[in-house]
mmCIF file of C-alpha atoms in Angstrom:
data_model
loop_
_atom_site.group_PDB
_atom_site.id
_atom_site.type_symbol
_atom_site.label_atom_id
_atom_site.label_comp_id
_atom_site.label_asym_id
_atom_site.label_seq_id
_atom_site.Cartn_x
_atom_site.Cartn_y
_atom_site.Cartn_z
ATOM 1 C CA MET S 1 34.515 63.503 92.106
ATOM 2 C CA LYS S 2 33.748 65.178 88.798
ATOM 3 C CA MET S 3 33.111 68.604 90.337
ATOM 4 C CA ARG S 4 36.398 68.657 92.166
ATOM 5 C CA LYS S 5 38.263 67.593 89.045
ATOM 6 C CA ASN S 6 36.658 70.358 87.035
ATOM 7 C CA THR S 7 37.675 72.932 89.633
ATOM 8 C CA ALA S 8 41.219 71.599 89.841
ATOM 9 C CA MET S 9 41.501 71.749 86.053
ATOM 10 C CA ILE S 10 40.377 75.384 85.941
ATOM 11 C CA ILE S 11 42.672 76.378 88.782
ATOM 12 C CA SER S 12 45.725 74.640 87.334
ATOM 13 C CA PHE S 13 44.949 76.170 83.949
ATOM 14 C CA ALA S 14 44.834 79.615 85.564
ATOM 15 C CA VAL S 15 48.016 79.044 87.547
ATOM 16 C CA GLY S 16 50.061 77.454 84.820
ATOM 17 C CA THR S 17 48.976 79.371 81.741
ATOM 18 C CA MET S 18 47.406 82.723 82.486
ATOM 19 C CA LEU S 19 48.538 84.596 85.557
ATOM 20 C CA PHE S 20 52.090 85.848 85.315
ATOM 21 C CA ALA S 21 54.006 88.401 87.387
ATOM 22 C CA THR S 22 57.691 89.253 87.810
ATOM 23 C CA THR S 23 59.711 88.811 90.970
ATOM 24 C CA ALA S 24 61.883 91.906 91.131
ATOM 25 C CA PHE S 25 62.100 94.133 88.100
ATOM 26 C CA ALA S 26 65.421 95.583 89.199
ATOM 27 C CA GLU S 27 66.940 92.112 88.867
ATOM 28 C CA ALA S 28 64.902 91.043 85.847
ATOM 29 C CA VAL S 29 66.619 93.353 83.369
ATOM 30 C CA SER S 30 69.725 91.176 83.439
ATOM 31 C CA LYS S 31 67.740 88.001 82.799
ATOM 32 C CA SER S 32 66.655 86.483 79.499
ATOM 33 C CA GLY S 33 63.051 86.772 78.395
ATOM 34 C CA TYR S 34 62.571 83.065 79.058
ATOM 35 C CA ASP S 35 63.889 83.321 82.622
ATOM 36 C CA GLN S 36 61.721 86.366 83.301
ATOM 37 C CA PHE S 37 58.767 84.406 81.980
ATOM 38 C CA LYS S 38 59.515 81.497 84.345
ATOM 39 C CA ASP S 39 59.984 83.861 87.294
ATOM 40 C CA SER S 40 56.638 85.449 86.560
ATOM 41 C CA ILE S 41 54.857 82.105 86.501
ATOM 42 C CA LYS S 42 56.359 81.045 89.831
ATOM 43 C CA TYR S 43 55.592 84.355 91.484
ATOM 44 C CA SER S 44 52.008 84.362 90.195
ATOM 45 C CA ALA S 45 51.398 80.839 91.438
ATOM 46 C CA ASP S 46 52.518 81.980 94.875
ATOM 47 C CA VAL S 47 50.354 85.122 94.764
ATOM 48 C CA ILE S 48 47.058 83.577 93.688
ATOM 49 C CA THR S 49 47.293 80.681 96.147
ATOM 50 C CA SER S 50 48.228 82.785 99.185
ATOM 51 C CA THR S 51 45.592 84.556 101.275
ATOM 52 C CA SER S 52 48.314 86.794 102.689
ATOM 53 C CA MET S 53 48.952 88.276 99.227
ATOM 54 C CA VAL S 54 45.489 88.521 97.653
ATOM 55 C CA SER S 55 41.970 88.029 98.974
ATOM 56 C CA SER S 56 40.042 87.588 95.711
ATOM 57 C CA TYR S 57 40.220 87.853 91.921
ATOM 58 C CA THR S 58 38.376 87.092 88.677
ATOM 59 C CA VAL S 59 39.751 85.215 85.666
ATOM 60 C CA ASP S 60 37.996 85.316 82.293
ATOM 61 C CA ILE S 61 39.047 82.541 79.906
ATOM 62 C CA SER S 62 37.945 82.098 76.318
ATOM 63 C CA TYR S 63 39.095 80.113 73.311
ATOM 64 C CA VAL S 64 38.014 79.471 69.734
ATOM 65 C CA LEU S 65 39.091 76.469 67.653
ATOM 66 C CA LYS S 66 38.706 76.616 63.868
ATOM 67 C CA ASP S 67 39.147 73.910 61.238
ATOM 68 C CA ASN S 68 40.267 75.385 57.906
ATOM 69 C CA GLY S 69 38.723 78.703 58.947
ATOM 70 C CA LYS S 70 35.404 77.271 60.187
ATOM 71 C CA GLU S 71 34.667 77.456 63.918
ATOM 72 C CA VAL S 72 34.185 73.967 65.409
ATOM 73 C CA SER S 73 34.593 74.572 69.144
ATOM 74 C CA SER S 74 34.580 77.519 71.548
ATOM 75 C CA SER S 75 34.312 78.247 75.240
ATOM 76 C CA ASN S 76 33.928 81.248 77.526
ATOM 77 C CA SER S 77 34.412 80.932 81.269
ATOM 78 C CA VAL S 78 34.158 83.456 84.120
ATOM 79 C CA ASN S 79 35.910 82.213 87.251
ATOM 80 C CA LYS S 80 35.639 84.079 90.540
ATOM 81 C CA TYR S 81 37.728 83.188 93.608
ATOM 82 C CA ASP S 82 37.380 84.404 97.189
ATOM 83 C CA LEU S 83 40.385 83.090 99.106
ATOM 84 C CA LYS S 84 39.395 84.625 102.431
ATOM 85 C CA ASN S 85 36.079 82.767 102.486
ATOM 86 C CA ASN S 86 37.400 79.709 100.640
ATOM 87 C CA SER S 87 34.757 79.971 97.938
ATOM 88 C CA CYS S 88 34.574 80.133 94.172
ATOM 89 C CA ILE S 89 32.124 80.106 91.281
ATOM 90 C CA ASN S 90 32.956 79.007 87.737
ATOM 91 C CA THR S 91 30.442 79.758 84.972
ATOM 92 C CA THR S 92 31.185 78.281 81.537
ATOM 93 C CA THR S 93 29.489 78.250 78.145
ATOM 94 C CA THR S 94 30.901 75.730 75.651
ATOM 95 C CA THR S 95 29.954 75.177 72.022
ATOM 96 C CA GLU S 96 30.995 71.985 70.247
ATOM 97 C CA GLY S 97 29.736 71.943 66.682
ATOM 98 C CA SER S 98 26.044 72.803 66.964
ATOM 99 C CA THR S 99 25.801 71.742 70.623
ATOM 100 C CA LYS S 100 25.854 74.451 73.277
ATOM 101 C CA THR S 101 26.350 73.586 76.948
ATOM 102 C CA GLU S 102 26.205 75.828 80.008
ATOM 103 C CA SER S 103 27.659 74.786 83.359
ATOM 104 C CA VAL S 104 28.108 76.270 86.822
ATOM 105 C CA PHE S 105 30.306 75.071 89.654
ATOM 106 C CA TYR S 106 30.159 76.682 93.094
ATOM 107 C CA ARG S 107 31.794 75.823 96.400
ATOM 108 C CA ASP S 108 31.991 77.371 99.827
ATOM 109 C CA LYS S 109 32.482 76.183 103.399
ATOM 110 C CA SER S 110 29.126 74.391 103.418
ATOM 111 C CA GLY S 111 29.506 72.275 100.269
ATOM 112 C CA TYR S 112 29.142 72.264 96.493
ATOM 113 C CA ILE S 113 26.631 73.150 93.796
ATOM 114 C CA ASN S 114 27.068 71.779 90.282
ATOM 115 C CA TYR S 115 24.843 72.555 87.292
ATOM 116 C CA ASN S 116 24.971 71.384 83.691
ATOM 117 C CA SER S 117 22.397 72.314 81.054
ATOM 118 C CA ASN S 118 22.479 68.739 79.699
ATOM 119 C CA ASP S 119 20.238 67.608 82.559
ATOM 120 C CA GLY S 120 19.099 71.009 83.889
ATOM 121 C CA VAL S 121 19.579 69.900 87.496
ATOM 122 C CA TYR S 122 21.381 71.746 90.281
ATOM 123 C CA HIS S 123 23.243 69.004 92.142
ATOM 124 C CA VAL S 124 23.837 70.056 95.740
ATOM 125 C CA ILE S 125 26.254 68.302 98.082
ATOM 126 C CA GLU S 126 26.193 69.522 101.659
ATOM 127 C CA LYS S 127 29.453 69.105 103.548
ATOM 128 C CA ASP S 128 31.076 71.005 106.405
ATOM 129 C CA MET S 129 34.366 72.320 105.018
ATOM 130 C CA SER S 130 34.825 75.177 107.494
ATOM 131 C CA LYS S 131 37.980 73.619 108.922
ATOM 132 C CA GLU S 132 39.546 72.785 105.569
ATOM 133 C CA GLU S 133 42.523 74.705 104.268
ATOM 134 C CA THR S 134 42.199 76.437 100.918
ATOM 135 C CA TRP S 135 41.977 74.010 97.996
ATOM 136 C CA LEU S 136 44.302 76.240 95.979
ATOM 137 C CA LYS S 137 47.769 74.713 95.998
ATOM 138 C CA ASN S 138 50.970 76.125 94.559
ATOM 139 C CA PRO S 139 52.231 73.490 92.082
ATOM 140 C CA PHE S 140 55.775 74.849 92.309
ATOM 141 C CA LYS S 141 55.945 73.823 95.955
ATOM 142 C CA GLU S 142 55.272 70.176 95.144
ATOM 143 C CA LYS S 143 58.161 67.691 95.377
ATOM 144 C CA GLU S 144 58.305 66.971 91.657
ATOM 145 C CA ALA S 145 58.295 70.654 90.596
ATOM 146 C CA ALA S 146 62.090 70.976 90.250
ATOM 147 C CA ASP S 147 62.349 67.864 88.061
ATOM 148 C CA LEU S 148 59.475 69.019 85.842
ATOM 149 C CA GLU S 149 61.182 72.386 85.404
ATOM 150 C CA LYS S 150 64.359 70.664 84.223
ATOM 151 C CA ILE S 151 62.354 68.627 81.712
ATOM 152 C CA ALA S 152 60.665 71.797 80.443
ATOM 153 C CA ASP S 153 64.036 73.551 80.066
ATOM 154 C CA ALA S 154 65.441 70.609 78.089
ATOM 155 C CA LEU S 155 62.355 70.447 75.860
ATOM 156 C CA VAL S 156 62.424 74.173 75.117
ATOM 157 C CA GLY S 157 66.153 74.181 74.394
ATOM 158 C CA SER S 158 67.243 76.982 72.079
ATOM 159 C CA LEU S 159 63.666 78.266 71.797
ATOM 160 C CA LYS S 160 64.395 80.252 74.952
ATOM 161 C CA ASP S 161 65.809 83.010 72.736
ATOM 162 C CA SER S 162 62.392 83.471 71.121
ATOM 163 C CA VAL S 163 60.885 84.943 74.309
ATOM 164 C CA VAL S 164 61.366 88.727 74.427
ATOM 165 C CA VAL S 165 60.430 91.450 76.901
ATOM 166 C CA SER S 166 59.676 95.098 76.135
ATOM 167 C CA GLU S 167 58.975 97.788 78.737
ATOM 168 C CA ASN S 168 56.600 100.717 78.245
ATOM 169 C CA SER S 169 57.039 104.236 79.610
ATOM 170 C CA ASP S 170 54.358 103.679 82.260
ATOM 171 C CA GLY S 171 56.274 100.729 83.728
ATOM 172 C CA SER S 172 54.124 98.005 82.175
ATOM 173 C CA LYS S 173 55.742 95.159 80.233
ATOM 174 C CA ILE S 174 54.939 92.852 77.354
ATOM 175 C CA ILE S 175 56.362 89.317 77.367
ATOM 176 C CA SER S 176 55.998 87.813 73.902
ATOM 177 C CA GLY S 177 57.166 85.074 71.601
ATOM 178 C CA SER S 178 56.601 83.817 68.065
ATOM 179 C CA LEU S 179 57.688 80.591 66.384
ATOM 180 C CA SER S 180 57.344 79.441 62.801
ATOM 181 C CA GLU S 181 57.170 75.896 61.470
ATOM 182 C CA THR S 182 60.918 75.666 60.810
ATOM 183 C CA GLN S 183 61.818 76.751 64.362
ATOM 184 C CA ILE S 184 59.810 74.088 66.186
ATOM 185 C CA PRO S 185 61.851 70.978 67.158
ATOM 186 C CA SER S 186 60.753 67.540 66.007
ATOM 187 C CA LEU S 187 60.495 66.394 69.636
ATOM 188 C CA ILE S 188 57.829 69.012 70.386
ATOM 189 C CA ASN S 189 55.939 68.022 67.243
ATOM 190 C CA ALA S 190 56.064 64.379 68.335
ATOM 191 C CA VAL S 191 54.683 65.228 71.792
ATOM 192 C CA VAL S 192 51.917 67.436 70.360
ATOM 193 C CA SER S 193 50.976 64.786 67.809
ATOM 194 C CA TYR S 194 50.745 62.110 70.496
ATOM 195 C CA GLN S 195 48.696 64.300 72.834
ATOM 196 C CA PHE S 196 46.243 65.291 70.104
ATOM 197 C CA LYS S 197 45.691 61.714 68.965
ATOM 198 C CA SER S 198 45.255 60.565 72.589
ATOM 199 C CA ARG S 199 42.744 63.329 73.251
ATOM 200 C CA TYR S 200 40.672 62.376 70.225
ATOM 201 C CA SER S 201 40.804 58.657 71.042
ATOM 202 C CA TRP S 202 39.659 59.327 74.616
ATOM 203 C CA TYR S 203 36.818 61.563 73.459
ATOM 204 C CA GLU S 204 35.565 59.048 70.921
ATOM 205 C CA ASN S 205 35.611 56.212 73.461
ATOM 206 C CA ASN S 206 34.094 58.149 76.373
ATOM 207 C CA SER S 207 31.435 60.368 74.826
ATOM 208 C CA ASN S 208 28.020 59.673 73.393
ATOM 209 C CA ASN S 209 28.591 62.468 70.891
ATOM 210 C CA LYS S 210 31.315 62.479 68.276
ATOM 211 C CA SER S 211 33.730 65.367 68.510
ATOM 212 C CA ALA S 212 33.257 68.247 66.083
ATOM 213 C CA VAL S 213 37.033 68.558 65.956
ATOM 214 C CA PRO S 214 38.403 66.566 62.995
ATOM 215 C CA GLN S 215 40.567 63.541 63.659
ATOM 216 C CA ILE S 216 43.995 64.284 62.253
ATOM 217 C CA THR S 217 46.122 61.161 62.390
ATOM 218 C CA GLN S 218 48.838 61.715 59.777
ATOM 219 C CA ASP S 219 51.715 64.178 59.321
ATOM 220 C CA VAL S 220 50.773 66.153 62.441
ATOM 221 C CA PHE S 221 52.969 69.140 63.228
ATOM 222 C CA VAL S 222 52.810 72.613 64.776
ATOM 223 C CA LYS S 223 52.723 75.144 61.952
ATOM 224 C CA GLU S 224 52.862 78.332 64.001
ATOM 225 C CA VAL S 225 52.551 79.570 67.555
ATOM 226 C CA LYS S 226 52.696 83.066 69.012
ATOM 227 C CA GLY S 227 51.504 84.938 72.049
ATOM 228 C CA ASN S 228 52.004 87.765 74.480
ATOM 229 C CA ALA S 229 51.322 88.608 78.111
ATOM 230 C CA VAL S 230 50.696 92.200 79.191
ATOM 231 C CA VAL S 231 52.054 92.915 82.685
ATOM 232 C CA ASP S 232 51.071 96.066 84.592
ATOM 233 C CA LYS S 233 53.538 98.280 86.455
ATOM 234 C CA ASN S 234 52.966 96.323 89.676
ATOM 235 C CA GLY S 235 54.050 93.070 88.038
ATOM 236 C CA LEU S 236 50.669 91.391 87.558
ATOM 237 C CA ILE S 237 49.384 90.113 84.217
ATOM 238 C CA GLN S 238 46.454 92.010 82.750
ATOM 239 C CA SER S 239 45.889 89.695 79.813
ATOM 240 C CA VAL S 240 47.310 86.749 77.883
ATOM 241 C CA LEU S 241 46.702 86.228 74.186
ATOM 242 C CA ALA S 242 47.933 83.134 72.331
ATOM 243 C CA THR S 243 47.433 81.697 68.845
ATOM 244 C CA GLY S 244 48.572 78.395 67.398
ATOM 245 C CA VAL S 245 48.112 76.472 64.151
ATOM 246 C CA LEU S 246 48.277 72.665 64.048
ATOM 247 C CA HIS S 247 48.470 70.999 60.641
ATOM 248 C CA GLY S 248 47.717 67.416 59.704
ATOM 249 C CA LYS S 249 45.701 64.980 57.624
ATOM 250 C CA ASP S 250 42.707 62.835 58.537
ATOM 251 C CA ASP S 251 42.272 59.150 57.689
ATOM 252 C CA GLN S 252 40.960 60.082 54.221
ATOM 253 C CA GLY S 253 44.044 62.192 53.490
ATOM 254 C CA LYS S 254 42.248 65.550 53.726
ATOM 255 C CA GLU S 255 44.465 68.339 55.049
ATOM 256 C CA HIS S 256 43.432 70.415 58.058
ATOM 257 C CA ASP S 257 44.729 73.595 59.637
ATOM 258 C CA LEU S 258 43.441 73.757 63.209
ATOM 259 C CA THR S 259 43.716 77.321 64.515
ATOM 260 C CA PHE S 260 43.486 77.858 68.262
ATOM 261 C CA ASP S 261 42.923 81.365 69.697
ATOM 262 C CA PHE S 262 43.154 81.789 73.466
ATOM 263 C CA LEU S 263 42.506 84.888 75.592
ATOM 264 C CA SER S 264 42.521 85.350 79.357
ATOM 265 C CA LYS S 265 42.098 88.379 81.571
ATOM 266 C CA LEU S 266 42.702 88.945 85.259
ATOM 267 C CA SER S 267 40.520 91.552 86.951
ATOM 268 C CA ASN S 268 38.961 92.744 90.201
ATOM 269 C CA VAL S 269 41.962 91.735 92.294
ATOM 270 C CA ASN S 270 40.978 92.058 95.986
ATOM 271 C CA SER S 271 37.495 93.267 94.993
ATOM 272 C CA THR S 272 35.813 90.136 93.568
ATOM 273 C CA THR S 273 32.604 88.976 95.222
ATOM 274 C CA VAL S 274 31.509 85.335 94.968
ATOM 275 C CA ASN S 275 27.721 84.976 95.161
ATOM 276 C CA LYS S 276 25.982 81.686 95.766
ATOM 277 C CA PRO S 277 23.659 80.648 92.882
ATOM 278 C CA ASP S 278 19.968 81.250 93.532
ATOM 279 C CA ILE S 279 18.407 77.797 93.158
ATOM 280 C CA SER S 280 14.951 78.671 94.489
ATOM 281 C CA GLY S 281 12.314 77.336 92.110
ATOM 282 C CA LYS S 282 14.944 75.349 90.207
ATOM 283 C CA LYS S 283 15.247 71.599 89.732
ATOM 284 C CA VAL S 284 17.457 70.538 92.653
ATOM 285 C CA GLN S 285 18.913 67.186 93.688
ATOM 286 C CA LYS S 286 20.611 66.902 97.054
ATOM 287 C CA SER S 287 22.993 64.080 97.863
ATOM 288 C CA ALA S 288 25.601 63.050 100.402
ATOM 289 C CA ASP S 289 29.272 63.694 99.874
ATOM 290 C CA TYR S 290 30.518 60.613 98.028
ATOM 291 C CA GLY S 291 33.948 60.820 99.566
ATOM 292 C CA GLU S 292 32.510 60.532 103.061
ATOM 293 C CA SER S 293 29.861 57.927 102.216
ATOM 294 C CA TYR S 294 32.408 55.736 100.432
ATOM 295 C CA LYS S 295 34.444 55.587 103.628
ATOM 296 C CA ASN S 296 31.468 53.799 105.196
ATOM 297 C CA THR S 297 31.869 50.920 102.725
ATOM 298 C CA LYS S 298 31.775 47.589 104.559
ATOM 299 C CA PRO S 299 35.086 45.822 103.816
ATOM 300 C CA GLU S 300 33.833 42.395 104.885
ATOM 301 C CA LEU S 301 31.485 42.364 101.867
ATOM 302 C CA TYR S 302 34.508 42.070 99.601
ATOM 303 C CA VAL S 303 35.821 38.719 100.839
ATOM 304 C CA GLY S 304 35.669 36.365 97.860
ATOM 305 C CA THR S 305 37.046 35.609 94.389
ATOM 306 C CA TYR S 306 37.419 38.131 91.567
ATOM 307 C CA LYS S 307 38.334 37.533 87.931
ATOM 308 C CA ASN S 308 39.597 39.505 84.963
ATOM 309 C CA ASN S 309 39.983 38.181 81.401
ATOM 310 C CA ILE S 310 43.424 37.945 79.782
ATOM 311 C CA VAL S 311 42.897 39.054 76.190
ATOM 312 C CA ILE S 312 45.199 39.359 73.181
ATOM 313 C CA GLU S 313 44.681 40.585 69.635
ATOM 314 C CA LYS S 314 45.004 37.729 67.137
ATOM 315 C CA ASP S 315 43.956 37.380 63.508
ATOM 316 C CA GLY S 316 42.351 40.837 63.551
ATOM 317 C CA LYS S 317 40.150 40.241 66.610
ATOM 318 C CA PHE S 318 40.269 40.063 70.415
ATOM 319 C CA GLN S 319 40.684 36.596 71.848
ATOM 320 C CA LYS S 320 40.503 35.400 75.469
ATOM 321 C CA ILE S 321 43.488 33.258 76.435
ATOM 322 C CA GLY S 322 43.051 33.030 80.200
ATOM 323 C CA GLU S 323 42.029 34.719 83.440
ATOM 324 C CA ARG S 324 43.595 36.774 86.217
ATOM 325 C CA ILE S 325 42.231 35.745 89.593
ATOM 326 C CA VAL S 326 42.300 37.594 92.926
ATOM 327 C CA ASP S 327 41.154 35.787 96.077
ATOM 328 C CA ILE S 328 40.517 38.204 98.964
ATOM 329 C CA GLU S 329 40.798 36.121 102.112
ATOM 330 C CA LYS S 330 40.887 38.802 104.824
ATOM 331 C CA ILE S 331 40.062 42.500 104.724
ATOM 332 C CA ASP S 332 39.307 45.415 107.033
ATOM 333 C CA LYS S 333 39.753 49.183 106.730
ATOM 334 C CA ASN S 334 43.491 48.890 107.328
ATOM 335 C CA THR S 335 44.668 45.862 105.350
ATOM 336 C CA ALA S 336 43.607 43.297 102.775
ATOM 337 C CA SER S 337 45.310 39.979 102.077
ATOM 338 C CA GLY S 338 44.868 37.073 99.718
ATOM 339 C CA ARG S 339 46.223 35.397 96.594
ATOM 340 C CA TYR S 340 46.800 36.507 93.011
ATOM 341 C CA HIS S 341 47.290 33.957 90.213
ATOM 342 C CA GLU S 342 46.837 33.530 86.468
ATOM 343 C CA GLU S 343 45.322 30.608 84.581
ATOM 344 C CA TYR S 344 45.676 30.091 80.815
ATOM 345 C CA LEU S 345 43.488 28.160 78.406
ATOM 346 C CA LYS S 346 44.663 25.064 76.584
ATOM 347 C CA GLY S 347 46.854 25.946 73.643
ATOM 348 C CA TYR S 348 48.492 28.937 75.330
ATOM 349 C CA GLU S 349 51.014 27.090 77.487
ATOM 350 C CA GLU S 350 53.818 29.442 76.374
ATOM 351 C CA TYR S 351 52.118 32.241 78.320
ATOM 352 C CA ALA S 352 51.660 30.024 81.369
ATOM 353 C CA ALA S 353 55.431 29.703 81.745
ATOM 354 C CA SER S 354 55.600 33.268 83.068
ATOM 355 C CA ALA S 355 52.281 33.255 84.941
ATOM 356 C CA LYS S 356 52.238 35.003 88.328
ATOM 357 C CA ASP S 357 51.082 33.175 91.460
ATOM 358 C CA PHE S 358 51.691 34.714 94.893
ATOM 359 C CA LYS S 359 50.219 35.715 98.255
ATOM 360 C CA PHE S 360 49.811 39.461 98.759
ATOM 361 C CA GLU S 361 49.097 41.976 101.496
ATOM 362 C CA ALA S 362 47.776 45.483 100.853
ATOM 363 C CA LYS S 363 47.765 48.389 103.301
ATOM 364 C CA PHE S 364 45.184 51.163 102.824
ATOM 365 C CA LYS S 365 46.344 54.766 102.811
ATOM 366 C CA ASP S 366 42.847 56.077 102.170
ATOM 367 C CA PHE S 367 40.107 53.462 102.526
ATOM 368 C CA PRO S 368 38.508 52.174 100.323
ATOM 369 C CA TYR S 369 40.678 53.388 97.447
ATOM 370 C CA SER S 370 44.399 53.751 97.931
ATOM 371 C CA ALA S 371 46.249 50.643 99.023
ATOM 372 C CA GLU S 372 49.638 49.387 97.933
ATOM 373 C CA PHE S 373 50.120 45.631 97.795
ATOM 374 C CA ASN S 374 53.293 43.560 97.960
ATOM 375 C CA LYS S 375 54.041 39.882 97.577
ATOM 376 C CA VAL S 376 54.331 38.450 101.057
ATOM 377 C CA GLY S 377 57.990 38.213 102.035
ATOM 378 C CA SER S 378 59.288 39.919 98.882
ATOM 379 C CA SER S 379 60.280 43.416 97.747
ATOM 380 C CA ASP S 380 60.080 42.525 94.046
ATOM 381 C CA LYS S 381 58.334 45.467 92.364
ATOM 382 C CA SER S 382 57.010 43.235 89.582
ATOM 383 C CA THR S 383 54.733 41.668 92.216
ATOM 384 C CA SER S 384 53.697 44.923 93.882
ATOM 385 C CA GLY S 385 51.069 47.411 92.862
ATOM 386 C CA TYR S 386 47.850 49.163 93.727
ATOM 387 C CA PHE S 387 44.626 47.782 95.198
ATOM 388 C CA GLY S 388 41.251 49.362 95.880
ATOM 389 C CA LEU S 389 37.557 48.639 96.251
ATOM 390 C CA VAL S 390 34.815 49.904 93.934
ATOM 391 C CA PRO S 391 32.132 51.181 96.370
ATOM 392 C CA TYR S 392 28.547 50.049 95.799
ATOM 393 C CA SER S 393 29.771 47.486 93.289
ATOM 394 C CA ALA S 394 31.054 43.925 93.599
ATOM 395 C CA CYS S 395 34.357 44.863 91.965
ATOM 396 C CA ILE S 396 37.941 45.659 92.914
ATOM 397 C CA ASN S 397 40.897 47.404 91.260
ATOM 398 C CA PHE S 398 44.168 45.473 91.083
ATOM 399 C CA THR S 399 47.103 46.660 88.968
ATOM 400 C CA PHE S 400 50.860 46.120 89.009
ATOM 401 C CA MET S 401 53.397 48.844 89.719
ATOM 402 C CA GLN S 402 55.831 47.694 87.050
ATOM 403 C CA SER S 403 54.201 46.138 84.027
ATOM 404 C CA TYR S 404 54.619 46.536 80.280
ATOM 405 C CA GLU S 405 51.187 45.025 79.746
ATOM 406 C CA VAL S 406 48.160 47.307 79.491
ATOM 407 C CA TYR S 407 44.904 45.788 80.711
ATOM 408 C CA ASN S 408 41.625 46.611 82.410
ATOM 409 C CA SER S 409 42.417 46.776 86.129
ATOM 410 C CA VAL S 410 38.818 46.149 87.250
ATOM 411 C CA PHE S 411 38.109 42.622 88.540
ATOM 412 C CA ASP S 412 34.517 41.359 88.868
ATOM 413 C CA ARG S 413 33.259 39.219 91.758
ATOM 414 C CA VAL S 414 32.613 35.567 90.978
ATOM 415 C CA PHE S 415 29.375 34.203 92.426
ATOM 416 C CA ASN S 416 28.729 30.485 92.696
#
């Protein structure tokens, strides 16, 4: 659900980037600045996701993105969290070029309210969540956390020495770092370049409006990055300020310096109040919780044949060379079974030599979405993958676990 994703993004952003605190200052003095920085992140994640440590807080987040000195994008967000009552409200104003958008997301034990100025409607979903645990999760307690930390350490490498800590007379601390163009490893530049290009490509393909941020596709590298976090005497971050400059060229060869300024502040710890938006007299649309209604999907409706085109790029254009076919023979809310096979058009016999054709069985973990399928009588991962239904649509999702081929995983129902 879009609202949940937006909330998760804000929370993870707050946990991973903004709120830092140190574990034990008596021990920290013997640690490097980088290790103190990591300790502070881990401790903060534990604090802001635990009702036994804090009851509420407010996080203000703002950023400004400039292209060659001209502002092209900005955002200001006020995010209030009440852990005791399992509620939050996120109010955001975003400007992209000349377009200004205001949005509000609210949740409590009775459901959600989502507002976006693009349609001016307060979308209300009523759902009893009184028995749910807090939606705030500590990412460092997840199974993959240790492996991700090792990857981060390897990526940072010798840059660890660039993180320094200074202590003030009142017990507060400043954790800071600054890197110039010559200090930044080529691997980090490669990752940043890839991420930026992917972000732009996604935006262009999934938005009705073109991004105001220029498309830099050549010679992309990080020119400069610096920042600091101010920690109070109790070990909690008061603010985080970061600045970065990304340099590159667009398709026409024009050079761009993209400057990113980020500021966050933590305030009103244990004294934040989350108030429900007043929607009286407003344009309101109430609807059922999609997650619950989707679970009422009738599986028997999905018995039948589904197809997906096999397409290649040839002679500068897309060309269909065959079809992927899924026959669902039996299905209920626990399992689905049938046949998968591929058929190629005349003239593409070389592809047919490696065509898949097998019986499969899928077991749902969370109907109607999450099911893992396997070839009947085989543990070959090249014939195993993920299966799911598309509620309120005569479509299914079918994709392989191990595949070097990228394709649309949605299969459409074939009607005679």
